[in-house]
Amino acid sequence: MPECPELHLAGRFINGTCGALVFAGGVERSPVGRGPEVPFRCEAYSISAIARGKELRLTLSALDPAAGPPPQDLVFRFGMSGSFRLCPAAELPRHAHLRFLTRESPPRALCFVDPRRFGSWRLGDAWQPERGPCVISEYQAFRENVLKNLDDRAFDKPICEVLLNQKYFNGIGNYLRAEILYRLKIPPFEKARTMLEALKEQEMRKKDPSLTLRKKVKLRQENPDLLELCHTVPKEVISAELFDPEHSDNYAAFKNWLQCYLVPGMSSLRDHNGRTIWFQVGAGEPLKLSPKGAPRKNPQVKADPEAPSPKVTPRASKQHRKAAVKPLKSQVKEEEKEEEADGPKKGHARGRRKVTAAPALPEVPLGVRRSSRTSARRGKGAAPAV
DNA sequence: CGTCCACGTCTAC
DNA sequence: TAGACCTGGACGG
């Protein structure tokens, strides 16, 4: 799940668990990995990491700086499926495109694993220059970068789309944008600039000199604004330690953490880039939802898109989310073996189907909702409906 | 078996 | 604003 929390957790994993390990030899690369060979070889080196938004930088350092090669930096992007794992060198996982071997007796390998190969790495210490400050580790700079550039045409777009613009929101991805907007019940297609300008006003009010410091702090904590949530929501994911590379799958824990994204009963639409935005329709909201104009068929909403009724439906049934469903992937995997051999295999012109057709709304019969609360998405089977 | 969908960028009509 | 780039899991017939 590579959005900034996963990158930061990967960094923490590398500095923690792998920080004490001694690595040796060269860096192995699969022929299909989306990145260059790594020209580094050393008989005793360590690896450290630092994350910035959706990038992760590794530094390979000789234990003896005098004897070994100079440090080598690498900057990774995880694409849709990248991750780091530490495993016995004799049992590499599939799609381990870059491997750092330890000097241990039965060696282990720190692997960059990436089934879809949308991820990549580059040599050197440079962050991608167009990406803005990290929402997690450079919060003040991030905030200023947004508020000082509101005249940028980028902010003409709906807030849900701007949140994916890495020039301003480095680290935010599809699940975070949904979770962040949901916390404030912001309609996803509200114009970004309007939202953010309003936020400036709020900011002034929170700084009212007639307030005591305590009051200011309290105000701030109880009324976090959108930009603050871009910082605190990802941090929640980190402190909840979902995605711990140690125990591979607490994907269940992650699903359980989600309040909006993939959650049955929430609505979803395609944005202008064909990405699915999840949100809750606030009762009585103006409903300026759909990218084009009319909200169209929305199971939840339908009927009276006008209804200016001020009552804010208190989230149909707050927290029945206790997945309690543990997939337990203990199943044995068949030793598939070398996908790497599929390198040149390219010409598979898969029939392209248009994915962007209809506004893909979750067909959730109002009556059935709240029933299958288990594994989001798959409301399948089970659901005795009523 | 086939279709649809996925935590993200990129570039090219 | 579409594809392209990929693999794999869920689901439907």
mmCIF file of C-alpha atoms (C1' of nucleotides) in Angstrom:
data_model
loop_
_atom_site.group_PDB
_atom_site.id
_atom_site.type_symbol
_atom_site.label_atom_id
_atom_site.label_comp_id
_atom_site.label_asym_id
_atom_site.label_seq_id
_atom_site.Cartn_x
_atom_site.Cartn_y
_atom_site.Cartn_z
ATOM 1 C CA MET A 1 0.000 0.000 0.000
ATOM 2 C CA PRO A 2 2.466 2.547 -0.980
ATOM 3 C CA GLU A 3 1.471 5.995 0.175
ATOM 4 C CA CYS A 4 3.680 7.987 2.520
ATOM 5 C CA PRO A 5 2.933 5.972 5.659
ATOM 6 C CA GLU A 6 4.166 2.814 3.978
ATOM 7 C CA LEU A 7 7.308 4.541 2.745
ATOM 8 C CA HIS A 8 8.020 5.863 6.219
ATOM 9 C CA LEU A 9 7.372 2.489 7.794
ATOM 10 C CA ALA A 10 9.666 0.872 5.268
ATOM 11 C CA GLY A 11 12.333 3.368 6.305
ATOM 12 C CA ARG A 12 11.747 2.626 9.944
ATOM 13 C CA PHE A 13 11.999 -1.076 9.249
ATOM 14 C CA ILE A 14 15.278 -0.663 7.409
ATOM 15 C CA ASN A 15 16.801 1.548 10.096
ATOM 16 C CA GLY A 16 15.522 -0.637 12.897
ATOM 17 C CA THR A 17 15.470 -4.298 12.065
ATOM 18 C CA CYS A 18 18.029 -4.040 9.287
ATOM 19 C CA GLY A 19 20.085 -1.295 10.865
ATOM 20 C CA ALA A 20 22.185 -3.675 12.888
ATOM 21 C CA LEU A 21 22.841 -6.079 10.048
ATOM 22 C CA VAL A 22 26.056 -6.236 8.113
ATOM 23 C CA PHE A 23 25.651 -6.556 4.375
ATOM 24 C CA ALA A 24 28.267 -7.843 1.999
ATOM 25 C CA GLY A 25 29.073 -8.239 -1.661
ATOM 26 C CA GLY A 26 27.313 -6.666 -4.588
ATOM 27 C CA VAL A 27 23.710 -5.671 -5.091
ATOM 28 C CA GLU A 28 21.657 -8.142 -7.096
ATOM 29 C CA ARG A 29 19.147 -6.904 -9.614
ATOM 30 C CA SER A 30 16.552 -8.833 -11.565
ATOM 31 C CA PRO A 31 16.619 -8.345 -15.319
ATOM 32 C CA VAL A 32 13.141 -6.867 -15.337
ATOM 33 C CA GLY A 33 13.516 -4.417 -12.484
ATOM 34 C CA ARG A 34 12.708 -0.825 -13.350
ATOM 35 C CA GLY A 35 15.991 0.636 -12.281
ATOM 36 C CA PRO A 36 19.697 0.594 -13.052
ATOM 37 C CA GLU A 37 22.359 -1.806 -11.864
ATOM 38 C CA VAL A 38 23.824 -0.615 -8.596
ATOM 39 C CA PRO A 39 27.588 -0.191 -8.931
ATOM 40 C CA PHE A 40 28.410 -0.816 -5.319
ATOM 41 C CA ARG A 41 30.395 -3.655 -3.802
ATOM 42 C CA CYS A 42 31.709 -3.903 -0.302
ATOM 43 C CA GLU A 43 32.590 -6.713 2.042
ATOM 44 C CA ALA A 44 30.986 -5.051 5.040
ATOM 45 C CA TYR A 45 28.410 -2.314 4.776
ATOM 46 C CA SER A 46 25.302 -1.037 6.470
ATOM 47 C CA ILE A 47 22.055 0.341 5.087
ATOM 48 C CA SER A 48 20.111 3.310 6.344
ATOM 49 C CA ALA A 49 16.966 4.925 5.012
ATOM 50 C CA ILE A 50 14.988 8.124 4.992
ATOM 51 C CA ALA A 51 11.576 8.743 3.513
ATOM 52 C CA ARG A 52 10.189 11.876 1.936
ATOM 53 C CA GLY A 53 6.609 11.718 0.713
ATOM 54 C CA LYS A 54 6.362 8.841 -1.705
ATOM 55 C CA GLU A 55 10.088 8.414 -2.092
ATOM 56 C CA LEU A 56 12.533 6.442 0.037
ATOM 57 C CA ARG A 57 16.270 6.993 -0.015
ATOM 58 C CA LEU A 58 18.690 4.262 1.005
ATOM 59 C CA THR A 59 22.319 4.897 1.814
ATOM 60 C CA LEU A 60 24.833 2.070 1.594
ATOM 61 C CA SER A 61 27.864 2.807 3.781
ATOM 62 C CA ALA A 62 31.049 0.827 4.220
ATOM 63 C CA LEU A 63 31.569 -0.044 7.855
ATOM 64 C CA ASP A 64 35.149 1.051 7.464
ATOM 65 C CA PRO A 65 34.961 4.310 5.532
ATOM 66 C CA ALA A 66 38.700 4.358 5.013
ATOM 67 C CA ALA A 67 38.899 0.967 3.381
ATOM 68 C CA GLY A 68 35.603 0.693 1.560
ATOM 69 C CA PRO A 69 34.005 2.489 -1.362
ATOM 70 C CA PRO A 70 32.274 5.833 -0.878
ATOM 71 C CA PRO A 71 28.651 5.706 0.235
ATOM 72 C CA GLN A 72 26.047 4.939 -2.408
ATOM 73 C CA ASP A 73 22.593 6.526 -2.365
ATOM 74 C CA LEU A 74 19.488 5.127 -4.041
ATOM 75 C CA VAL A 75 16.058 6.719 -4.265
ATOM 76 C CA PHE A 76 13.040 4.423 -4.596
ATOM 77 C CA ARG A 77 9.459 4.966 -5.608
ATOM 78 C CA PHE A 78 7.056 2.166 -4.786
ATOM 79 C CA GLY A 79 4.523 2.491 -7.569
ATOM 80 C CA MET A 80 1.375 0.528 -6.773
ATOM 81 C CA SER A 81 2.903 -2.534 -5.215
ATOM 82 C CA GLY A 82 6.445 -1.928 -4.002
ATOM 83 C CA SER A 83 7.702 -2.916 -0.558
ATOM 84 C CA PHE A 84 10.809 -4.004 1.320
ATOM 85 C CA ARG A 85 11.154 -7.398 2.910
ATOM 86 C CA LEU A 86 13.882 -9.260 4.716
ATOM 87 C CA CYS A 87 13.995 -12.969 4.022
ATOM 88 C CA PRO A 88 16.370 -15.909 3.679
ATOM 89 C CA ALA A 89 18.453 -15.483 0.559
ATOM 90 C CA ALA A 90 17.603 -19.036 -0.354
ATOM 91 C CA GLU A 91 13.885 -18.300 -0.480
ATOM 92 C CA LEU A 92 13.510 -15.082 -2.357
ATOM 93 C CA PRO A 93 9.941 -13.960 -2.882
ATOM 94 C CA ARG A 94 8.732 -13.546 -6.426
ATOM 95 C CA HIS A 95 9.343 -10.119 -7.926
ATOM 96 C CA ALA A 96 12.285 -9.306 -5.668
ATOM 97 C CA HIS A 97 13.874 -6.929 -8.165
ATOM 98 C CA LEU A 98 16.712 -5.629 -6.028
ATOM 99 C CA ARG A 99 18.496 -7.585 -3.304
ATOM 100 C CA PHE A 100 21.031 -6.660 -0.618
ATOM 101 C CA LEU A 101 22.656 -9.715 0.952
ATOM 102 C CA THR A 102 23.712 -9.964 4.565
ATOM 103 C CA ARG A 103 27.029 -11.399 5.662
ATOM 104 C CA GLU A 104 25.326 -13.916 7.933
ATOM 105 C CA SER A 105 25.977 -17.616 7.774
ATOM 106 C CA PRO A 106 22.841 -18.518 5.969
ATOM 107 C CA PRO A 107 22.577 -15.122 4.297
ATOM 108 C CA ARG A 108 19.391 -13.141 4.250
ATOM 109 C CA ALA A 109 18.341 -10.633 1.667
ATOM 110 C CA LEU A 110 16.769 -7.242 2.053
ATOM 111 C CA CYS A 111 14.549 -7.188 -1.041
ATOM 112 C CA PHE A 112 12.727 -4.539 -2.972
ATOM 113 C CA VAL A 113 9.658 -6.508 -4.000
ATOM 114 C CA ASP A 114 7.329 -5.096 -6.601
ATOM 115 C CA PRO A 115 4.969 -7.387 -8.527
ATOM 116 C CA ARG A 116 3.561 -4.753 -10.850
ATOM 117 C CA ARG A 117 6.869 -3.058 -11.508
ATOM 118 C CA PHE A 118 5.464 0.451 -11.499
ATOM 119 C CA GLY A 119 8.020 1.210 -8.845
ATOM 120 C CA SER A 120 11.614 2.119 -9.629
ATOM 121 C CA TRP A 121 14.910 3.282 -8.224
ATOM 122 C CA ARG A 122 17.577 5.703 -9.328
ATOM 123 C CA LEU A 123 21.175 6.233 -8.324
ATOM 124 C CA GLY A 124 22.121 9.277 -6.332
ATOM 125 C CA ASP A 125 20.684 11.176 -3.411
ATOM 126 C CA ALA A 126 18.389 13.547 -5.289
ATOM 127 C CA TRP A 127 14.689 13.610 -4.567
ATOM 128 C CA GLN A 128 12.539 14.058 -7.623
ATOM 129 C CA PRO A 129 12.706 17.826 -8.038
ATOM 130 C CA GLU A 130 9.054 18.475 -8.859
ATOM 131 C CA ARG A 131 7.827 16.864 -5.687
ATOM 132 C CA GLY A 132 6.927 19.139 -2.813
ATOM 133 C CA PRO A 133 7.759 18.844 0.882
ATOM 134 C CA CYS A 134 6.705 15.679 2.689
ATOM 135 C CA VAL A 135 3.354 15.918 4.445
ATOM 136 C CA ILE A 136 4.764 13.871 7.310
ATOM 137 C CA SER A 137 8.350 14.960 7.848
ATOM 138 C CA GLU A 138 8.250 18.517 6.511
ATOM 139 C CA TYR A 139 4.877 19.666 7.684
ATOM 140 C CA GLN A 140 5.537 23.395 8.006
ATOM 141 C CA ALA A 141 7.200 23.615 4.629
ATOM 142 C CA PHE A 142 4.390 21.572 3.120
ATOM 143 C CA ARG A 143 1.768 23.875 4.556
ATOM 144 C CA GLU A 144 3.502 27.011 3.393
ATOM 145 C CA ASN A 145 4.097 25.596 -0.049
ATOM 146 C CA VAL A 146 0.363 25.166 -0.453
ATOM 147 C CA LEU A 147 -0.830 28.410 1.099
ATOM 148 C CA LYS A 148 1.702 30.564 -0.711
ATOM 149 C CA ASN A 149 0.859 29.169 -4.106
ATOM 150 C CA LEU A 150 -2.896 29.187 -4.183
ATOM 151 C CA ASP A 151 -2.829 31.239 -7.353
ATOM 152 C CA ASP A 152 -1.330 28.276 -9.197
ATOM 153 C CA ARG A 153 -3.691 26.942 -11.838
ATOM 154 C CA ALA A 154 -3.301 23.559 -10.176
ATOM 155 C CA PHE A 155 -5.762 24.741 -7.537
ATOM 156 C CA ASP A 156 -8.483 25.347 -10.117
ATOM 157 C CA LYS A 157 -9.299 21.668 -9.804
ATOM 158 C CA PRO A 158 -11.494 19.831 -7.338
ATOM 159 C CA ILE A 159 -9.923 19.283 -3.964
ATOM 160 C CA CYS A 160 -9.920 15.511 -4.331
ATOM 161 C CA GLU A 161 -7.801 15.749 -7.459
ATOM 162 C CA VAL A 162 -5.436 18.355 -6.081
ATOM 163 C CA LEU A 163 -4.728 16.120 -3.118
ATOM 164 C CA LEU A 164 -3.025 13.727 -5.506
ATOM 165 C CA ASN A 165 -0.791 16.439 -6.941
ATOM 166 C CA GLN A 166 2.631 15.513 -5.616
ATOM 167 C CA LYS A 167 4.005 18.972 -6.237
ATOM 168 C CA TYR A 168 1.882 20.116 -3.318
ATOM 169 C CA PHE A 169 0.834 16.961 -1.504
ATOM 170 C CA ASN A 170 3.865 14.731 -1.625
ATOM 171 C CA GLY A 171 2.825 11.532 0.066
ATOM 172 C CA ILE A 172 -0.939 11.647 -0.308
ATOM 173 C CA GLY A 173 -2.496 8.900 -2.391
ATOM 174 C CA ASN A 174 -5.881 7.493 -3.126
ATOM 175 C CA TYR A 175 -6.813 6.053 0.230
ATOM 176 C CA LEU A 176 -5.430 9.000 2.193
ATOM 177 C CA ARG A 177 -7.319 11.587 0.173
ATOM 178 C CA ALA A 178 -10.541 9.755 0.892
ATOM 179 C CA GLU A 179 -9.810 9.398 4.593
ATOM 180 C CA ILE A 180 -8.745 13.024 4.945
ATOM 181 C CA LEU A 181 -11.752 14.501 3.177
ATOM 182 C CA TYR A 182 -14.019 12.167 5.077
ATOM 183 C CA ARG A 183 -12.821 13.442 8.436
ATOM 184 C CA LEU A 184 -14.029 16.900 7.535
ATOM 185 C CA LYS A 185 -16.935 15.760 5.395
ATOM 186 C CA ILE A 186 -15.650 17.871 2.556
ATOM 187 C CA PRO A 187 -17.441 17.224 -0.742
ATOM 188 C CA PRO A 188 -14.677 15.850 -2.954
ATOM 189 C CA PHE A 189 -15.399 18.025 -5.983
ATOM 190 C CA GLU A 190 -15.377 21.301 -4.116
ATOM 191 C CA LYS A 191 -12.955 23.646 -5.828
ATOM 192 C CA ALA A 192 -9.608 23.396 -4.090
ATOM 193 C CA ARG A 193 -8.760 27.081 -4.013
ATOM 194 C CA THR A 194 -12.060 28.004 -2.439
ATOM 195 C CA MET A 195 -11.512 25.469 0.298
ATOM 196 C CA LEU A 196 -7.981 26.479 0.991
ATOM 197 C CA GLU A 197 -8.608 30.198 0.950
ATOM 198 C CA ALA A 198 -11.296 29.659 3.539
ATOM 199 C CA LEU A 199 -8.797 27.762 5.554
ATOM 200 C CA LYS A 200 -6.574 30.826 5.691
ATOM 201 C CA GLU A 201 -9.363 32.732 7.375
ATOM 202 C CA GLN A 202 -9.810 30.020 9.958
ATOM 203 C CA GLU A 203 -6.135 30.179 10.557
ATOM 204 C CA MET A 204 -6.399 33.832 11.442
ATOM 205 C CA ARG A 205 -9.208 33.171 13.855
ATOM 206 C CA LYS A 206 -7.187 30.518 15.595
ATOM 207 C CA LYS A 207 -4.430 33.053 16.080
ATOM 208 C CA ASP A 208 -6.704 35.638 17.648
ATOM 209 C CA PRO A 209 -4.420 37.398 20.142
ATOM 210 C CA SER A 210 -7.216 37.691 22.652
ATOM 211 C CA LEU A 211 -7.168 33.957 23.136
ATOM 212 C CA THR A 212 -4.973 32.359 25.727
ATOM 213 C CA LEU A 213 -2.328 29.990 24.537
ATOM 214 C CA ARG A 214 -4.236 27.117 26.000
ATOM 215 C CA LYS A 215 -7.350 28.122 24.156
ATOM 216 C CA LYS A 216 -5.429 28.362 20.918
ATOM 217 C CA VAL A 217 -3.966 24.937 21.366
ATOM 218 C CA LYS A 218 -7.326 23.520 22.231
ATOM 219 C CA LEU A 219 -8.982 25.200 19.281
ATOM 220 C CA ARG A 220 -6.347 23.842 16.991
ATOM 221 C CA GLN A 221 -6.544 20.326 18.295
ATOM 222 C CA GLU A 222 -10.287 20.177 18.229
ATOM 223 C CA ASN A 223 -10.656 21.762 14.826
ATOM 224 C CA PRO A 224 -7.887 20.449 12.651
ATOM 225 C CA ASP A 225 -7.978 21.914 9.179
ATOM 226 C CA LEU A 226 -7.483 20.070 5.919
ATOM 227 C CA LEU A 227 -3.752 20.652 5.770
ATOM 228 C CA GLU A 228 -3.261 19.515 9.329
ATOM 229 C CA LEU A 229 -5.123 16.325 8.524
ATOM 230 C CA CYS A 230 -2.786 15.761 5.587
ATOM 231 C CA HIS A 231 -0.162 15.417 8.288
ATOM 232 C CA THR A 232 -1.978 13.718 11.149
ATOM 233 C CA VAL A 233 -3.959 11.125 9.233
ATOM 234 C CA PRO A 234 -0.858 9.574 7.635
ATOM 235 C CA LYS A 235 0.802 9.700 11.048
ATOM 236 C CA GLU A 236 -2.087 7.730 12.457
ATOM 237 C CA VAL A 237 -1.366 4.966 10.010
ATOM 238 C CA ILE A 238 2.250 4.979 11.060
ATOM 239 C CA SER A 239 1.605 4.851 14.779
ATOM 240 C CA ALA A 240 -1.009 2.177 14.351
ATOM 241 C CA GLU A 241 1.782 0.147 12.806
ATOM 242 C CA LEU A 242 -0.354 -1.244 10.094
ATOM 243 C CA PHE A 243 1.899 -2.494 7.320
ATOM 244 C CA ASP A 244 4.667 -3.783 9.510
ATOM 245 C CA PRO A 245 7.053 -5.625 7.188
ATOM 246 C CA GLU A 246 7.770 -7.921 10.131
ATOM 247 C CA HIS A 247 4.509 -9.755 10.188
ATOM 248 C CA SER A 248 3.563 -9.630 6.590
ATOM 249 C CA ASP A 249 -0.171 -9.305 6.528
ATOM 250 C CA ASN A 250 -2.003 -7.113 8.885
ATOM 251 C CA TYR A 251 -3.854 -5.959 5.875
ATOM 252 C CA ALA A 252 -6.891 -6.787 7.963
ATOM 253 C CA ALA A 253 -5.809 -4.206 10.502
ATOM 254 C CA PHE A 254 -5.427 -1.645 7.764
ATOM 255 C CA LYS A 255 -8.857 -2.343 6.348
ATOM 256 C CA ASN A 256 -10.224 -1.990 9.789
ATOM 257 C CA TRP A 257 -8.562 1.381 10.205
ATOM 258 C CA LEU A 258 -10.177 2.758 7.061
ATOM 259 C CA GLN A 259 -13.278 4.796 7.752
ATOM 260 C CA CYS A 260 -14.213 5.623 4.180
ATOM 261 C CA TYR A 261 -12.040 4.109 1.464
ATOM 262 C CA LEU A 262 -13.508 0.759 0.371
ATOM 263 C CA VAL A 263 -15.991 0.883 3.204
ATOM 264 C CA PRO A 264 -19.405 -0.566 2.416
ATOM 265 C CA GLY A 265 -22.040 2.096 2.537
ATOM 266 C CA MET A 266 -19.736 4.867 1.341
ATOM 267 C CA SER A 267 -20.124 6.275 -2.130
ATOM 268 C CA SER A 268 -17.575 6.420 -4.885
ATOM 269 C CA LEU A 269 -17.106 8.126 -8.207
ATOM 270 C CA ARG A 270 -14.430 8.405 -10.842
ATOM 271 C CA ASP A 271 -12.536 11.674 -10.838
ATOM 272 C CA HIS A 272 -11.308 13.338 -14.045
ATOM 273 C CA ASN A 273 -8.273 11.120 -14.092
ATOM 274 C CA GLY A 274 -10.242 7.940 -13.836
ATOM 275 C CA ARG A 275 -9.331 7.371 -10.214
ATOM 276 C CA THR A 276 -11.944 6.260 -7.764
ATOM 277 C CA ILE A 277 -12.741 8.757 -5.064
ATOM 278 C CA TRP A 278 -14.518 7.410 -1.997
ATOM 279 C CA PHE A 279 -16.597 9.728 0.131
ATOM 280 C CA GLN A 280 -19.637 10.008 2.270
ATOM 281 C CA VAL A 281 -22.529 12.019 1.059
ATOM 282 C CA GLY A 282 -23.255 14.489 3.781
ATOM 283 C CA ALA A 283 -26.968 14.800 4.220
ATOM 284 C CA GLY A 284 -28.016 18.269 3.270
ATOM 285 C CA GLU A 285 -24.805 19.041 1.500
ATOM 286 C CA PRO A 286 -25.049 21.027 -1.701
ATOM 287 C CA LEU A 287 -24.073 17.869 -3.532
ATOM 288 C CA LYS A 288 -21.689 19.356 -5.996
ATOM 289 C CA LEU A 289 -20.264 15.967 -6.385
ATOM 290 C CA SER A 290 -19.895 14.626 -9.829
ATOM 291 C CA PRO A 291 -17.031 15.708 -12.009
ATOM 292 C CA LYS A 292 -19.335 16.868 -14.751
ATOM 293 C CA GLY A 293 -22.480 18.136 -13.244
ATOM 294 C CA ALA A 294 -25.273 15.928 -12.148
ATOM 295 C CA PRO A 295 -24.522 13.443 -9.432
ATOM 296 C CA ARG A 296 -26.333 10.847 -11.464
ATOM 297 C CA LYS A 297 -27.320 7.560 -10.112
ATOM 298 C CA ASN A 298 -25.971 7.343 -6.659
ATOM 299 C CA PRO A 299 -27.470 4.578 -4.612
ATOM 300 C CA GLN A 300 -27.037 6.459 -1.390
ATOM 301 C CA VAL A 301 -28.122 9.797 -2.543
ATOM 302 C CA LYS A 302 -30.596 9.750 -5.364
ATOM 303 C CA ALA A 303 -33.715 11.817 -5.049
ATOM 304 C CA ASP A 304 -33.781 15.447 -4.005
ATOM 305 C CA PRO A 305 -30.243 16.553 -4.639
ATOM 306 C CA GLU A 306 -31.465 19.868 -3.344
ATOM 307 C CA ALA A 307 -32.693 19.031 0.105
ATOM 308 C CA PRO A 308 -30.894 21.727 2.050
ATOM 309 C CA SER A 309 -31.906 20.088 5.263
ATOM 310 C CA PRO A 310 -29.239 20.976 7.807
ATOM 311 C CA LYS A 311 -29.333 17.770 9.742
ATOM 312 C CA VAL A 312 -26.063 16.012 9.364
ATOM 313 C CA THR A 313 -26.750 12.345 9.252
ATOM 314 C CA PRO A 314 -24.461 11.016 11.927
ATOM 315 C CA ARG A 315 -22.776 8.446 9.838
ATOM 316 C CA ALA A 316 -25.083 5.528 9.550
ATOM 317 C CA SER A 317 -24.045 3.258 12.337
ATOM 318 C CA LYS A 318 -20.730 4.497 13.576
ATOM 319 C CA GLN A 319 -18.302 1.736 14.201
ATOM 320 C CA HIS A 320 -19.469 -1.684 13.339
ATOM 321 C CA ARG A 321 -16.165 -2.085 11.842
ATOM 322 C CA LYS A 322 -14.493 -4.871 13.588
ATOM 323 C CA ALA A 323 -13.390 -6.985 10.751
ATOM 324 C CA ALA A 324 -12.324 -9.810 12.994
ATOM 325 C CA VAL A 325 -11.699 -11.617 9.807
ATOM 326 C CA LYS A 326 -8.174 -12.787 9.646
ATOM 327 C CA PRO A 327 -7.231 -14.070 6.213
ATOM 328 C CA LEU A 328 -4.234 -15.921 7.592
ATOM 329 C CA LYS A 329 -2.217 -16.518 4.515
ATOM 330 C CA SER A 330 -0.465 -19.544 5.837
ATOM 331 C CA GLN A 331 -1.154 -21.444 2.709
ATOM 332 C CA VAL A 332 1.804 -22.980 1.034
ATOM 333 C CA LYS A 333 2.866 -21.339 -2.124
ATOM 334 C CA GLU A 334 3.854 -23.462 -5.011
ATOM 335 C CA GLU A 335 7.428 -22.822 -5.893
ATOM 336 C CA GLU A 336 6.499 -21.049 -9.041
ATOM 337 C CA LYS A 337 10.018 -20.063 -9.861
ATOM 338 C CA GLU A 338 11.574 -17.547 -12.096
ATOM 339 C CA GLU A 339 9.237 -15.035 -13.454
ATOM 340 C CA GLU A 340 12.400 -13.247 -14.334
ATOM 341 C CA ALA A 341 12.618 -15.509 -17.300
ATOM 342 C CA ASP A 342 9.615 -13.704 -18.622
ATOM 343 C CA GLY A 343 11.732 -10.681 -19.245
ATOM 344 C CA PRO A 344 11.377 -10.329 -22.986
ATOM 345 C CA LYS A 345 7.861 -11.629 -22.931
ATOM 346 C CA LYS A 346 6.079 -8.569 -23.973
ATOM 347 C CA GLY A 347 3.761 -8.881 -26.881
ATOM 348 C CA HIS A 348 0.638 -9.612 -24.984
ATOM 349 C CA ALA A 349 -1.696 -7.049 -26.367
ATOM 350 C CA ARG A 350 -4.321 -7.722 -23.797
ATOM 351 C CA GLY A 351 -7.700 -6.668 -24.998
ATOM 352 C CA ARG A 352 -8.019 -3.194 -23.682
ATOM 353 C CA ARG A 353 -11.348 -2.533 -22.245
ATOM 354 C CA LYS A 354 -12.474 0.877 -21.365
ATOM 355 C CA VAL A 355 -12.326 1.171 -17.671
ATOM 356 C CA THR A 356 -13.542 4.679 -17.492
ATOM 357 C CA ALA A 357 -17.011 4.238 -18.785
ATOM 358 C CA ALA A 358 -19.588 4.699 -16.100
ATOM 359 C CA PRO A 359 -19.228 6.391 -12.748
ATOM 360 C CA ALA A 360 -18.776 3.065 -11.056
ATOM 361 C CA LEU A 361 -20.936 3.469 -8.058
ATOM 362 C CA PRO A 362 -21.087 0.774 -5.483
ATOM 363 C CA GLU A 363 -24.342 -0.967 -6.011
ATOM 364 C CA VAL A 364 -25.266 -1.141 -2.434
ATOM 365 C CA PRO A 365 -28.931 -1.682 -1.918
ATOM 366 C CA LEU A 366 -29.842 0.608 0.870
ATOM 367 C CA GLY A 367 -31.452 -2.204 2.742
ATOM 368 C CA VAL A 368 -28.432 -4.418 2.747
ATOM 369 C CA ARG A 369 -25.825 -1.915 3.757
ATOM 370 C CA ARG A 370 -24.737 -2.297 7.309
ATOM 371 C CA SER A 371 -24.899 -6.052 6.949
ATOM 372 C CA SER A 372 -21.663 -7.296 5.518
ATOM 373 C CA ARG A 373 -19.181 -5.198 7.357
ATOM 374 C CA THR A 374 -16.380 -7.641 7.196
ATOM 375 C CA SER A 375 -13.889 -7.454 4.451
ATOM 376 C CA ALA A 376 -14.624 -4.256 2.697
ATOM 377 C CA ARG A 377 -15.422 -4.579 -0.948
ATOM 378 C CA ARG A 378 -16.401 -8.189 -0.976
ATOM 379 C CA GLY A 379 -19.862 -8.063 0.324
ATOM 380 C CA LYS A 380 -20.180 -11.454 -1.236
ATOM 381 C CA GLY A 381 -21.772 -14.573 0.026
ATOM 382 C CA ALA A 382 -22.459 -14.301 3.685
ATOM 383 C CA ALA A 383 -24.747 -11.318 3.641
ATOM 384 C CA PRO A 384 -27.991 -12.958 4.596
ATOM 385 C CA ALA A 385 -29.439 -9.639 3.630
ATOM 386 C CA VAL A 386 -31.597 -8.470 6.476
ATOM 387 C "C1'" DC B 1 -12.253 -19.629 -18.336
ATOM 388 C "C1'" DG B 2 -12.889 -14.276 -18.673
ATOM 389 C "C1'" DT B 3 -13.606 -9.411 -16.822
ATOM 390 C "C1'" DC B 4 -12.762 -5.853 -13.612
ATOM 391 C "C1'" DC B 5 -10.099 -3.675 -10.265
ATOM 392 C "C1'" DA B 6 -5.999 -2.098 -7.509
ATOM 393 C "C1'" DC B 7 -2.195 2.026 -2.424
ATOM 394 C "C1'" DG B 8 1.000 5.661 -9.234
ATOM 395 C "C1'" DT B 9 3.058 7.918 -12.265
ATOM 396 C "C1'" DC B 10 4.418 9.033 -17.444
ATOM 397 C "C1'" DT B 11 3.981 10.510 -22.625
ATOM 398 C "C1'" DA B 12 1.790 11.027 -26.502
ATOM 399 C "C1'" DC B 13 -2.369 11.871 -29.661
ATOM 400 C "C1'" DT C 1 -7.941 13.093 -21.345
ATOM 401 C "C1'" DA C 2 -6.788 8.512 -23.010
ATOM 402 C "C1'" DG C 3 -3.738 4.894 -22.900
ATOM 403 C "C1'" DA C 4 0.629 2.506 -21.300
ATOM 404 C "C1'" DC C 5 2.984 0.201 -18.043
ATOM 405 C "C1'" DC C 6 2.299 -4.629 -15.044
ATOM 406 C "C1'" DT C 7 0.739 -8.704 -11.961
ATOM 407 C "C1'" DG C 8 -2.619 -10.936 -9.264
ATOM 408 C "C1'" DG C 9 -6.820 -11.386 -6.596
ATOM 409 C "C1'" DA C 10 -11.903 -11.365 -6.534
ATOM 410 C "C1'" DC C 11 -15.733 -12.502 -8.759
ATOM 411 C "C1'" DG C 12 -18.983 -14.261 -12.595
ATOM 412 C "C1'" DG C 13 -20.334 -17.850 -15.945
#
